[in-house]
């Protein structure tokens, strides 16, 4: 990996490295460190989630401008429209920012449940589209009718024939004896015979949970016609699956969708005017060119969509439909950065100061000590081999009882130090064997965050996220690193990966702070995150910029305190409170003033969140 942590691969020009820090590439270009410091100086410790509305705006505006460019280029007659699928991130600080930055785009929201529908109804500007997907009961369909009569531009997507029957029933109820009710627009979702690829591919395809088969499409068409609702049918919809790394399946799906659209239109669905291509636009999470996730650009994507629709419309002699997208990951992922302090390094015993050299040491150890002191660029490889060889010999001697535990410890420390020096000296030379021995000297960084809460897709799907320190970037990090979170679960570890290694700095956490940043965490991670071990959503802020270009911290929401976490689990707060107080009062060992003092401490702790303050005596993490 380059010393830039692959920022040119995943960073999309959103960040730049300036001197020794990584900075926001916007307005006054503040460093993530300055933002972090300004929040921590107000007393908020533990992990921090920073949200950047300007990055939401960038994604939305890029999406619209690329599609509108393609539409101009191909002289396409349909319009481009888009909605944000709420399931990707429903947090109010995100949704409010999204609505705020998207005003000029007529951008809407997509809901997949009743609660999401309430968010959509209350947050979508009147006139901007709302689409409603997923399983729906009668109540949910009623909510759509209510929204339509509030003046919303709302489309119910029919996922199955049963649902359509309920819609017909609700429509009859709403229109009984009155003529002024507005019926929502209707979309039909169909099952693709072509499927997506990758770990998220299940949402397209014949076996997918959602959508109508071709037989059902025809039946739905007949039912709508029979109930005089054909004029409400204006959209066909498919969704190929998330994180579509390869564009080939999309092209197949578009041909399929275009032909379904054309067929229904020719059959008599005269109001049909939009094709909704769902989500799936992929995000590049990789820090390595050799491990890229995405093989196309947004330009290619938009060109393909517009071109293929134009071709089909031409050959079938129909008007060119509006193109609708529901990409979520593409819009949300870059907007947030998780900052987490390193609490501890777990192999610091391999320090020169830990050596316990004797007056007289076994010859091989004396030799290791010489190798350590005289290793340089020209002899590094040879000395590396020698030291590994010596270590094998000394370990054998230990097993046979010829050297003692101190000798063995000295050996491990010296070889470790030699390997580290060799890695620095041989940097730039691509030496395969170095990768092999890095596992042995990897440093374990204990990081104040929960992977289950903040990177659930790492845990559940093996999805990698870009990780890097936010400072000290003027020096090359050389410690092969694995990361441990603070849960008691061994799955909360991001192991060292030889093929795609993460190197971090050698730091002394007793004397200096060290912060890691996890990028591209804005899509799916927050709401899928779980309170494993009762570590809850980290403290979050919205980072905005004032007229002068300086950053401002807004809308801080502190991570839940211990009592509220337990309250959320349906523990009785009052009971916990009384019980703690009672048990302290009843203590046989404490005096009254001591009890009062400890009660004060207890209340302080209960008012704080679960993340660790520090595990060092000296500093506060
Ligand atoms: C999840 C989902 C999306 C969003 O997918 P992304 O991969 O996040 O773009 C869009 N449409 C539907 C129907 C979905 O279920």
Coordinates of C-alpha atoms and ligand atoms in Angstrom, one line a residue:
X1 CA 0.0 0.0 0.0
X2 CA 1.2 3.5 -0.7
X3 CA 1.9 5.6 2.4
X4 CA -1.3 7.5 1.4
X5 CA -3.5 4.5 2.6
X6 CA -5.0 4.2 -0.9
X7 CA -6.8 7.5 -0.6
X8 CA -6.5 8.0 -4.3
X9 CA -8.5 4.8 -4.8
X10 CA -11.4 5.2 -2.3
X11 CA -11.2 8.9 -1.4
X12 CA -12.8 10.4 -4.5
X13 CA -11.0 13.7 -3.8
X14 CA -13.0 14.2 -0.6
X15 CA -9.9 14.3 1.5
X16 CA -6.4 15.5 1.1
X17 CA -3.2 14.9 3.1
X18 CA -1.7 18.1 4.2
X19 CA 1.6 17.9 6.1
X20 CA 1.0 15.3 8.7
X21 CA -2.8 15.2 8.8
X22 CA -5.7 14.1 6.6
X23 CA -8.0 17.1 5.8
X24 CA -11.4 17.7 4.4
X25 CA -11.0 18.8 0.8
X26 CA -13.6 21.6 1.1
X27 CA -13.7 25.3 2.1
X28 CA -11.0 25.9 4.7
X29 CA -9.8 22.3 4.5
X30 CA -9.8 21.6 8.2
X31 CA -8.1 18.4 9.4
X32 CA -10.1 15.5 10.8
X33 CA -7.8 16.0 13.8
X34 CA -8.8 19.6 14.4
X35 CA -12.5 18.6 14.2
X36 CA -11.9 15.7 16.6
X37 CA -10.0 17.8 19.0
X38 CA -12.7 20.5 19.0
X39 CA -15.3 18.0 20.0
X40 CA -13.2 16.1 22.5
X41 CA -12.2 19.4 24.2
X42 CA -15.8 19.8 25.2
X43 CA -15.6 16.6 27.1
X44 CA -17.0 14.1 24.6
X45 CA -14.7 11.0 24.6
X46 CA -14.9 7.6 23.0
X47 CA -15.6 7.1 19.3
X48 CA -17.1 10.0 17.3
X49 CA -19.2 9.8 14.1
X50 CA -18.7 12.9 11.9
X51 CA -21.3 13.7 9.3
X52 CA -20.5 15.9 6.3
X53 CA -23.6 17.3 4.5
X54 CA -21.4 18.7 1.7
X55 CA -20.5 15.1 0.7
X56 CA -24.2 14.1 0.6
X57 CA -24.8 17.1 -1.7
X58 CA -21.8 16.2 -3.8
X59 CA -23.2 12.7 -4.4
X60 CA -26.7 13.9 -5.2
X61 CA -25.5 16.6 -7.5
X62 CA -23.1 14.2 -9.3
X63 CA -25.9 11.7 -9.8
X64 CA -28.2 14.3 -11.4
X65 CA -25.5 16.0 -13.4
X66 CA -24.2 12.7 -14.9
X67 CA -27.7 11.5 -15.9
X68 CA -28.6 14.9 -17.3
X69 CA -25.4 15.0 -19.2
X70 CA -26.1 11.6 -20.7
X71 CA -29.7 12.7 -21.5
X72 CA -28.4 15.8 -23.3
X73 CA -25.7 13.8 -25.1
X74 CA -28.2 11.2 -26.5
X75 CA -31.0 13.8 -27.0
X76 CA -33.1 11.6 -24.8
X77 CA -36.7 12.7 -24.3
X78 CA -37.4 11.4 -20.8
X79 CA -36.5 13.1 -17.5
X80 CA -34.2 11.9 -14.8
X81 CA -35.6 11.5 -11.3
X82 CA -34.4 9.9 -8.0
X83 CA -35.3 9.0 -4.5
X84 CA -33.2 8.0 -1.5
X85 CA -34.1 4.6 0.0
X86 CA -34.5 5.3 3.7
X87 CA -33.4 1.8 4.7
X88 CA -29.8 2.8 3.9
X89 CA -29.8 5.4 6.7
X90 CA -32.8 6.7 8.7
X91 CA -30.9 8.7 11.3
X92 CA -32.4 12.2 11.7
X93 CA -29.1 14.0 11.5
X94 CA -28.6 12.3 8.1
X95 CA -32.1 12.6 6.7
X96 CA -32.4 16.3 7.7
X97 CA -29.1 17.0 6.1
X98 CA -30.1 15.1 3.0
X99 CA -33.4 16.9 2.6
X100 CA -31.6 20.2 3.3
X101 CA -28.9 19.8 0.6
X102 CA -31.2 18.3 -2.0
X103 CA -33.8 21.1 -2.3
X104 CA -32.9 22.2 -5.8
X105 CA -33.1 18.6 -7.2
X106 CA -36.7 17.6 -6.6
X107 CA -35.1 14.6 -4.9
X108 CA -37.4 12.4 -2.9
X109 CA -37.5 9.5 -0.4
X110 CA -38.2 5.8 -0.7
X111 CA -39.9 3.9 2.2
X112 CA -40.0 0.2 2.8
X113 CA -41.9 0.1 6.1
X114 CA -44.6 2.1 7.9
X115 CA -42.1 3.9 10.1
X116 CA -40.0 4.8 7.1
X117 CA -43.2 6.0 5.3
X118 CA -43.9 8.4 8.2
X119 CA -40.4 9.8 7.8
X120 CA -40.9 10.1 4.0
X121 CA -44.3 11.8 4.4
X122 CA -43.0 14.3 7.0
X123 CA -39.7 15.0 5.3
X124 CA -40.2 14.9 1.5
X125 CA -41.0 18.4 0.1
X126 CA -44.5 18.4 -1.5
X127 CA -44.1 17.5 -5.2
X128 CA -40.9 15.6 -4.8
X129 CA -41.4 11.9 -5.4
X130 CA -42.1 9.3 -2.6
X131 CA -41.9 5.6 -3.6
X132 CA -43.1 2.8 -1.4
X133 CA -41.7 -0.6 -1.8
X134 CA -41.7 -3.8 0.2
X135 CA -44.4 -5.8 1.9
X136 CA -47.5 -3.8 2.7
X137 CA -50.6 -4.4 4.7
X138 CA -53.9 -2.6 4.4
X139 CA -52.8 0.1 7.0
X140 CA -49.7 0.9 5.0
X141 CA -51.6 1.2 1.8
X142 CA -54.1 3.5 3.6
X143 CA -51.1 5.6 4.7
X144 CA -50.1 6.0 1.1
X145 CA -53.7 7.1 0.2
X146 CA -53.6 9.6 3.1
X147 CA -50.2 10.9 1.8
X148 CA -51.6 11.3 -1.7
X149 CA -54.4 13.4 -0.3
X150 CA -52.0 15.6 1.7
X151 CA -50.7 16.5 -1.8
X152 CA -47.7 14.1 -1.9
X153 CA -46.4 12.8 -5.2
X154 CA -46.5 9.2 -4.0
X155 CA -46.1 5.9 -5.9
X156 CA -47.1 2.5 -4.4
X157 CA -45.0 -0.2 -5.9
X158 CA -46.9 -3.5 -6.2
X159 CA -44.7 -6.4 -5.2
X160 CA -47.4 -9.1 -5.4
X161 CA -50.9 -9.7 -6.5
X162 CA -52.3 -10.0 -3.0
X163 CA -51.1 -6.5 -2.4
X164 CA -52.8 -5.3 -5.5
X165 CA -56.1 -6.7 -4.3
X166 CA -55.7 -4.8 -1.0
X167 CA -55.0 -1.6 -3.0
X168 CA -58.2 -2.2 -5.0
X169 CA -60.1 -2.7 -1.8
X170 CA -58.7 0.4 -0.1
X171 CA -59.3 2.4 -3.3
X172 CA -63.0 1.3 -3.2
X173 CA -63.3 2.3 0.4
X174 CA -61.7 5.7 -0.1
X175 CA -63.9 6.5 -3.1
X176 CA -67.2 5.2 -1.7
X177 CA -69.7 8.0 -2.2
X178 CA -67.1 10.7 -2.9
X179 CA -65.3 11.9 -6.0
X180 CA -62.6 14.2 -4.5
X181 CA -60.2 11.6 -3.2
X182 CA -56.8 11.3 -4.8
X183 CA -55.5 7.8 -5.6
X184 CA -51.7 7.3 -5.3
X185 CA -49.7 6.4 -8.5
X186 CA -48.9 2.8 -9.0
X187 CA -45.7 1.0 -9.9
X188 CA -45.2 -2.7 -10.8
X189 CA -42.1 -4.4 -9.6
X190 CA -41.1 -7.4 -11.6
X191 CA -38.7 -10.3 -11.1
X192 CA -35.7 -10.2 -13.4
X193 CA -34.7 -13.4 -15.1
X194 CA -31.2 -11.9 -15.1
X195 CA -29.6 -11.6 -11.6
X196 CA -27.0 -9.5 -9.9
X197 CA -23.7 -10.7 -8.7
X198 CA -21.8 -10.4 -5.4
X199 CA -22.7 -10.8 -1.8
X200 CA -25.9 -8.7 -2.0
X201 CA -27.3 -10.3 -5.2
X202 CA -30.4 -11.9 -3.6
X203 CA -32.7 -8.9 -4.2
X204 CA -32.9 -9.4 -8.0
X205 CA -33.7 -12.6 -9.8
X206 CA -36.4 -15.3 -10.0
X207 CA -35.9 -16.5 -6.4
X208 CA -36.0 -12.9 -5.0
X209 CA -38.4 -12.1 -2.3
X210 CA -40.0 -9.3 -4.3
X211 CA -41.7 -8.6 -7.6
X212 CA -44.1 -10.1 -10.1
X213 CA -43.4 -12.9 -12.6
X214 CA -44.4 -12.3 -16.1
X215 CA -47.7 -14.2 -15.6
X216 CA -48.4 -12.0 -12.6
X217 CA -47.5 -8.9 -14.5
X218 CA -50.2 -9.7 -17.1
X219 CA -52.7 -10.5 -14.3
X220 CA -51.9 -7.2 -12.5
X221 CA -52.4 -5.4 -15.8
X222 CA -55.8 -7.0 -16.3
X223 CA -56.8 -6.2 -12.7
X224 CA -55.9 -2.6 -12.9
X225 CA -57.7 -2.3 -16.2
X226 CA -60.8 -4.0 -14.8
X227 CA -60.9 -1.5 -11.9
X228 CA -60.3 1.5 -14.0
X229 CA -56.9 2.1 -12.4
X230 CA -54.8 1.7 -15.4
X231 CA -54.4 5.5 -15.7
X232 CA -52.6 5.3 -12.3
X233 CA -50.0 2.8 -13.5
X234 CA -47.0 5.0 -14.4
X235 CA -43.9 3.1 -13.3
X236 CA -42.2 -0.3 -13.7
X237 CA -39.5 -1.1 -11.2
X238 CA -36.7 -3.6 -10.6
X239 CA -33.8 -3.7 -8.2
X240 CA -30.8 -5.7 -9.1
X241 CA -29.1 -5.9 -5.7
X242 CA -26.7 -3.8 -3.8
X243 CA -23.0 -3.0 -4.5
X244 CA -23.2 -4.0 -8.1
X245 CA -19.5 -4.2 -8.8
X246 CA -19.8 -5.2 -12.4
X247 CA -22.0 -3.4 -14.9
X248 CA -22.8 -6.4 -17.2
X249 CA -25.8 -7.7 -15.2
X250 CA -27.3 -4.2 -15.2
X251 CA -27.2 -4.0 -19.0
X252 CA -29.0 -7.3 -19.2
X253 CA -31.6 -6.2 -16.6
X254 CA -32.1 -2.9 -18.5
X255 CA -32.9 -4.7 -21.7
X256 CA -35.3 -7.0 -19.9
X257 CA -37.0 -4.0 -18.1
X258 CA -37.2 -1.9 -21.3
X259 CA -39.0 -4.7 -23.1
X260 CA -41.4 -5.2 -20.2
X261 CA -42.1 -1.5 -20.2
X262 CA -42.7 -1.4 -23.9
X263 CA -45.0 -4.4 -23.9
X264 CA -47.2 -3.0 -21.1
X265 CA -47.3 0.3 -22.9
X266 CA -48.3 -1.2 -26.2
X267 CA -50.9 -3.3 -24.5
X268 CA -52.6 -0.1 -23.4
X269 CA -51.0 1.2 -20.2
X270 CA -51.0 4.7 -21.7
X271 CA -50.0 6.5 -18.4
X272 CA -46.9 4.3 -18.0
X273 CA -44.0 6.7 -18.2
X274 CA -41.2 5.8 -15.9
X275 CA -38.7 3.0 -15.5
X276 CA -37.3 2.7 -12.0
X277 CA -33.9 0.9 -12.1
X278 CA -33.7 0.6 -8.3
X279 CA -30.3 1.0 -6.5
X280 CA -27.1 -0.9 -6.7
X281 CA -24.6 1.7 -7.7
X282 CA -21.4 0.5 -6.1
X283 CA -18.9 2.2 -3.9
X284 CA -15.2 1.7 -4.0
X285 CA -14.1 0.6 -0.6
X286 CA -10.7 -0.7 -1.4
X287 CA -7.4 0.7 -0.3
X288 CA -5.6 -1.4 -2.9
X289 CA -5.6 -1.1 -6.7
X290 CA -5.3 -4.9 -6.8
X291 CA -8.6 -5.4 -4.9
X292 CA -10.9 -2.9 -6.5
X293 CA -14.7 -3.5 -6.0
X294 CA -16.1 -1.5 -8.9
X295 CA -15.4 -1.9 -12.7
X296 CA -17.3 1.1 -14.0
X297 CA -17.8 4.8 -13.5
X298 CA -21.0 6.8 -13.0
X299 CA -20.5 8.2 -16.4
X300 CA -20.5 4.7 -18.0
X301 CA -23.5 3.7 -15.9
X302 CA -25.6 6.7 -16.9
X303 CA -24.6 6.4 -20.5
X304 CA -25.6 2.7 -20.5
X305 CA -29.0 3.4 -18.9
X306 CA -29.9 6.3 -21.2
X307 CA -28.5 4.7 -24.4
X308 CA -30.3 1.3 -23.8
X309 CA -33.6 2.9 -23.0
X310 CA -33.3 5.0 -26.1
X311 CA -32.6 2.0 -28.2
X312 CA -35.5 0.0 -26.9
X313 CA -37.9 2.9 -27.2
X314 CA -36.9 3.4 -30.7
X315 CA -37.2 -0.2 -31.8
X316 CA -40.5 -0.6 -30.0
X317 CA -41.7 2.8 -31.2
X318 CA -42.7 4.2 -27.8
X319 CA -42.0 7.4 -26.1
X320 CA -38.7 7.5 -24.1
X321 CA -39.6 6.9 -20.4
X322 CA -38.4 8.9 -17.4
X323 CA -35.6 7.2 -15.7
X324 CA -35.8 6.8 -12.0
X325 CA -33.2 5.6 -9.6
X326 CA -33.1 4.6 -5.9
X327 CA -29.4 4.4 -5.2
X328 CA -28.7 4.6 -1.5
X329 CA -25.2 3.3 -0.9
X330 CA -23.8 5.6 -3.5
X331 CA -25.5 8.7 -1.9
X332 CA -24.8 8.0 1.8
X333 CA -21.6 6.0 2.2
X334 CA -19.1 8.8 1.9
X335 CA -20.8 11.3 4.2
X336 CA -19.7 9.9 7.5
X337 CA -16.3 9.2 9.1
X338 CA -15.9 7.3 12.3
X339 CA -13.0 8.5 14.5
X340 CA -11.8 6.1 17.2
X341 CA -9.0 6.5 19.7
X342 CA -6.4 3.8 20.1
X343 CA -6.3 2.7 23.8
X344 CA -3.4 0.3 23.8
X345 CA -0.8 -1.5 21.8
X346 CA -0.5 -5.2 22.7
X347 CA 3.0 -6.1 21.8
X348 CA 4.9 -3.3 23.4
X349 CA 6.9 -5.9 25.3
X350 CA 9.0 -6.1 22.2
X351 CA 10.8 -2.9 23.1
X352 CA 14.5 -2.5 23.4
X353 CA 14.0 -1.4 27.0
X354 CA 12.4 -4.8 27.8
X355 CA 15.6 -6.7 27.1
X356 CA 17.0 -8.5 30.1
X357 CA 20.5 -9.1 28.8
X358 CA 22.9 -10.9 31.2
X359 CA 26.5 -10.4 32.0
X360 CA 27.1 -13.4 29.8
X361 CA 24.6 -14.4 27.2
X362 CA 24.5 -17.5 24.9
X363 CA 26.6 -16.8 21.8
X364 CA 23.6 -16.8 19.5
X365 CA 22.0 -14.0 21.5
X366 CA 25.2 -11.9 21.5
X367 CA 25.1 -12.4 17.7
X368 CA 21.5 -11.3 17.5
X369 CA 22.4 -8.2 19.4
X370 CA 25.2 -7.4 17.0
X371 CA 22.8 -8.0 14.0
X372 CA 20.3 -5.6 15.6
X373 CA 22.9 -2.9 16.1
X374 CA 24.6 -3.2 12.7
X375 CA 21.8 -3.9 10.3
X376 CA 21.6 -1.5 7.3
X377 CA 20.2 -1.3 3.8
X378 CA 22.9 -3.3 2.1
X379 CA 22.9 -6.2 4.6
X380 CA 19.2 -6.1 5.7
X381 CA 18.1 -9.2 3.8
X382 CA 21.1 -11.3 4.9
X383 CA 20.7 -10.2 8.5
X384 CA 17.0 -10.9 8.4
X385 CA 17.6 -14.4 7.3
X386 CA 20.4 -14.9 9.9
X387 CA 18.2 -13.7 12.7
X388 CA 15.3 -15.9 11.8
X389 CA 17.7 -18.8 11.6
X390 CA 19.2 -18.0 15.0
X391 CA 15.7 -17.8 16.5
X392 CA 14.9 -21.3 15.3
X393 CA 18.1 -22.6 16.9
X394 CA 17.6 -20.8 20.2
X395 CA 14.0 -22.1 20.5
X396 CA 15.3 -25.6 19.9
X397 CA 17.9 -25.1 22.7
X398 CA 15.1 -23.9 25.0
X399 CA 13.0 -27.0 24.3
X400 CA 16.1 -29.1 25.2
X401 CA 16.6 -27.1 28.4
X402 CA 19.9 -25.4 27.4
X403 CA 18.8 -21.8 27.6
X404 CA 16.3 -20.2 30.0
X405 CA 13.2 -18.1 29.8
X406 CA 15.2 -14.8 29.9
X407 CA 17.3 -15.9 26.9
X408 CA 14.1 -16.9 25.1
X409 CA 12.5 -13.5 25.8
X410 CA 15.6 -11.7 24.7
X411 CA 15.6 -13.7 21.5
X412 CA 12.0 -12.9 20.7
X413 CA 12.5 -9.2 21.4
X414 CA 15.7 -8.9 19.3
X415 CA 14.3 -10.8 16.3
X416 CA 11.2 -8.8 16.4
X417 CA 13.2 -5.6 16.4
X418 CA 15.5 -6.8 13.6
X419 CA 12.4 -7.8 11.5
X420 CA 10.9 -4.3 12.1
X421 CA 14.2 -2.6 11.1
X422 CA 14.5 -4.8 8.0
X423 CA 11.0 -3.9 6.9
X424 CA 11.8 -0.2 7.1
X425 CA 15.1 -0.7 5.4
X426 CA 13.7 -2.8 2.6
X427 CA 10.7 -0.7 2.0
X428 CA 10.1 -0.1 -1.7
X429 CA 11.7 -3.4 -2.6
X430 CA 8.9 -5.8 -3.2
X431 CA 10.0 -8.7 -1.1
X432 CA 7.5 -11.6 -0.8
X433 CA 9.2 -13.2 2.2
X434 CA 8.7 -9.9 4.2
X435 CA 4.9 -10.3 3.9
X436 CA 5.3 -13.8 5.4
X437 CA 7.0 -12.7 8.5
X438 CA 4.9 -9.7 9.2
X439 CA 2.2 -11.8 10.8
X440 CA 4.7 -12.7 13.4
X441 CA 5.5 -9.1 14.4
X442 CA 2.0 -7.7 13.9
X443 CA 1.0 -5.2 16.5
X444 CA -2.5 -5.4 18.0
X445 CA -4.2 -2.0 18.4
X446 CA -7.0 -1.9 20.9
X447 CA -9.4 0.7 19.5
X448 CA -12.2 2.4 21.4
X449 CA -15.1 1.4 19.2
X450 CA -17.4 -1.6 18.6
X451 CA -17.1 -3.3 15.2
X452 CA -20.6 -4.8 15.8
X453 CA -22.1 -1.3 16.4
X454 CA -20.1 0.7 13.8
X455 CA -19.0 -1.8 11.0
X456 CA -21.6 -4.6 11.1
X457 CA -21.0 -5.4 7.4
X458 CA -17.4 -6.2 8.3
X459 CA -18.6 -8.7 10.8
X460 CA -21.5 -10.1 8.8
X461 CA -20.2 -10.0 5.2
X462 CA -16.5 -9.5 5.4
X463 CA -16.9 -6.0 3.8
X464 CA -13.7 -4.0 4.2
X465 CA -13.7 -0.3 4.9
X466 CA -10.8 2.2 4.4
X467 CA -8.9 2.7 7.7
X468 CA -6.1 5.1 8.4
X469 CA -4.7 7.2 11.1
X470 CA -5.7 10.9 11.0
X471 CA -2.3 12.3 12.0
X472 CA 1.4 11.6 12.0
X473 CA 1.1 11.1 8.2
X474 CA 4.5 12.8 7.6
X475 CA 6.1 9.5 8.8
X476 CA 5.8 6.1 7.2
X477 CA 4.0 3.7 9.5
X478 CA 5.8 0.4 9.7
X479 CA 3.8 -1.7 12.2
X480 CA 1.8 -4.4 10.5
X481 CA -1.5 -3.9 12.5
X482 CA -4.5 -5.8 13.5
X483 CA -7.3 -4.0 15.3
X484 CA -9.2 -5.1 18.3
X485 CA -12.5 -3.5 19.3
X486 CA -13.5 -3.2 22.9
X487 CA -16.3 -5.8 22.9
X488 CA -15.6 -9.1 24.6
X489 CA -16.2 -10.9 21.3
X490 CA -13.3 -12.3 19.3
X491 CA -15.1 -11.5 16.1
X492 CA -14.5 -7.9 16.9
X493 CA -11.1 -8.0 15.4
X494 CA -9.9 -6.7 12.0
X495 CA -7.0 -9.1 11.4
X496 CA -3.8 -8.3 9.7
X497 CA -4.2 -9.2 6.0
X498 CA -0.9 -10.1 4.3
X499 CA -2.2 -9.4 0.9
X500 CA -3.8 -6.0 1.8
X501 CA -1.8 -5.0 4.9
X502 CA -2.6 -2.1 7.2
X503 CA 0.5 -0.4 8.7
X504 CA 0.2 1.9 11.6
X505 CA 2.6 4.0 13.6
X506 CA 4.5 2.8 16.6
X507 CA 3.2 5.0 19.4
X508 CA 3.4 5.2 23.1
X509 CA -0.2 5.6 24.2
X510 CA 1.0 6.8 27.6
X511 CA 2.4 9.9 26.2
X512 CA 0.5 10.6 23.0
X513 CA -3.0 10.3 21.5
X514 CA -3.5 8.3 18.3
X515 CA -6.7 8.3 16.3
X516 CA -7.9 6.0 13.6
X517 CA -10.6 6.9 11.0
X518 CA -12.9 4.5 9.4
X519 CA -14.3 5.8 6.1
X520 CA -17.4 5.1 3.9
X521 CA -19.5 4.1 6.9
X522 CA -22.5 6.2 6.0
X523 CA -24.6 3.5 4.3
X524 CA -26.3 0.7 6.1
X525 CA -23.8 0.5 9.0
X526 CA -25.6 2.7 11.5
X527 CA -28.9 1.1 11.5
X528 CA -27.6 -2.5 11.0
X529 CA -25.2 -1.8 13.9
X530 CA -26.1 -3.8 17.0
X531 CA -25.6 -3.0 20.7
X532 CA -23.5 -6.1 21.3
X533 CA -22.2 -5.9 24.9
X534 CA -24.4 -2.8 25.1
X535 CA -22.1 -0.5 23.2
X536 CA -24.5 1.9 21.5
X537 CA -24.4 4.3 18.6
X538 CA -21.3 6.6 19.1
X539 CA -21.6 10.3 19.8
X540 CA -22.4 12.0 16.5
X541 CA -22.1 15.5 15.0
X542 CA -22.9 17.3 11.8
X543 CA -19.9 19.2 10.5
X544 CA -21.0 22.3 8.5
X545 CA -19.1 25.3 7.2
X546 CA -19.8 28.9 7.9
X547 CA -19.7 31.8 5.4
X548 CA -15.9 32.2 5.9
X549 CA -15.4 28.6 5.2
X550 CA -14.6 27.6 8.8
X551 CA -16.1 24.3 10.1
X552 CA -18.9 24.4 12.6
X553 CA -20.1 21.5 14.8
X554 CA -23.9 21.2 14.8
X555 CA -26.5 18.8 16.1
X556 CA -24.4 16.9 18.5
X557 CA -26.1 13.8 19.8
X558 CA -24.2 12.1 22.6
X559 CA -23.9 8.4 22.8
X560 CA -26.6 7.1 25.2
X561 CA -25.8 7.0 28.9
X562 CA -25.8 3.7 30.8
X563 CA -29.2 4.3 32.4
X564 CA -30.8 5.1 29.1
X565 CA -29.2 2.0 27.4
X566 CA -30.7 -0.2 30.1
X567 CA -34.0 1.7 29.9
X568 CA -34.1 0.9 26.2
X569 CA -33.6 -2.8 27.0
X570 CA -36.8 -2.4 29.2
X571 CA -35.0 -2.5 32.5
X572 CA -36.9 -0.5 35.1
X573 CA -34.7 2.6 35.6
X574 CA -36.3 3.4 38.9
X575 CA -35.7 -0.1 40.2
X576 CA -32.0 0.0 39.1
X577 CA -31.6 3.4 40.7
X578 CA -33.2 2.4 44.0
X579 CA -31.4 -0.9 44.2
X580 CA -28.0 0.7 43.6
X581 CA -28.7 3.3 46.3
X582 CA -30.0 0.8 48.7
X583 CA -27.1 -1.6 48.3
X584 CA -24.6 1.2 48.9
X585 CA -26.6 2.5 52.0
X586 CA -26.6 -1.0 53.4
X587 CA -22.9 -1.4 53.1
X588 CA -21.4 -2.7 56.3
X589 CA -17.9 -1.6 55.5
X590 CA -18.4 2.1 54.6
X591 CA -18.8 5.2 56.7
X592 CA -21.5 7.7 55.9
X593 CA -19.3 10.3 54.2
X594 CA -17.7 7.5 52.2
X595 CA -21.1 6.3 51.1
X596 CA -22.0 9.8 50.0
X597 CA -18.8 10.1 48.0
X598 CA -19.3 6.8 46.3
X599 CA -22.9 7.6 45.5
X600 CA -21.7 10.8 43.7
X601 CA -19.3 8.7 41.7
X602 CA -22.0 6.1 40.9
X603 CA -24.3 8.8 39.6
X604 CA -21.6 10.3 37.5
X605 CA -20.8 7.0 35.9
X606 CA -24.5 6.2 35.2
X607 CA -24.8 9.5 33.3
X608 CA -22.0 8.5 30.9
X609 CA -21.9 6.1 27.9
X610 CA -20.4 2.6 27.8
X611 CA -17.3 3.4 25.8
X612 CA -14.0 3.3 27.7
X613 CA -12.6 6.4 29.1
X614 CA -9.0 5.2 29.3
X615 CA -7.2 2.1 30.3
X616 CA -4.0 4.1 31.0
X617 CA -3.5 5.8 34.3
X618 CA -2.5 9.1 32.8
X619 CA -4.7 10.1 29.9
X620 CA -8.3 10.3 29.0
X621 CA -9.5 8.5 25.8
Ligands
LIG1 C1 -32.0 -1.5 -0.9 C2 -32.7 -1.0 -2.0 C3 -32.2 0.1 -2.7 C4 -30.9 0.7 -2.4 O1 -29.8 -0.1 -2.9 P1 -28.3 0.5 -2.9 O2 -27.5 -0.6 -3.2 O3 -28.1 1.0 -1.5 O4 -28.3 1.6 -3.9 C5 -33.0 0.5 -3.8 N1 -34.2 0.0 -4.1 C6 -34.7 -1.0 -3.5 C7 -36.0 -1.6 -3.9 C8 -34.0 -1.6 -2.4 O5 -34.5 -2.6 -1.7

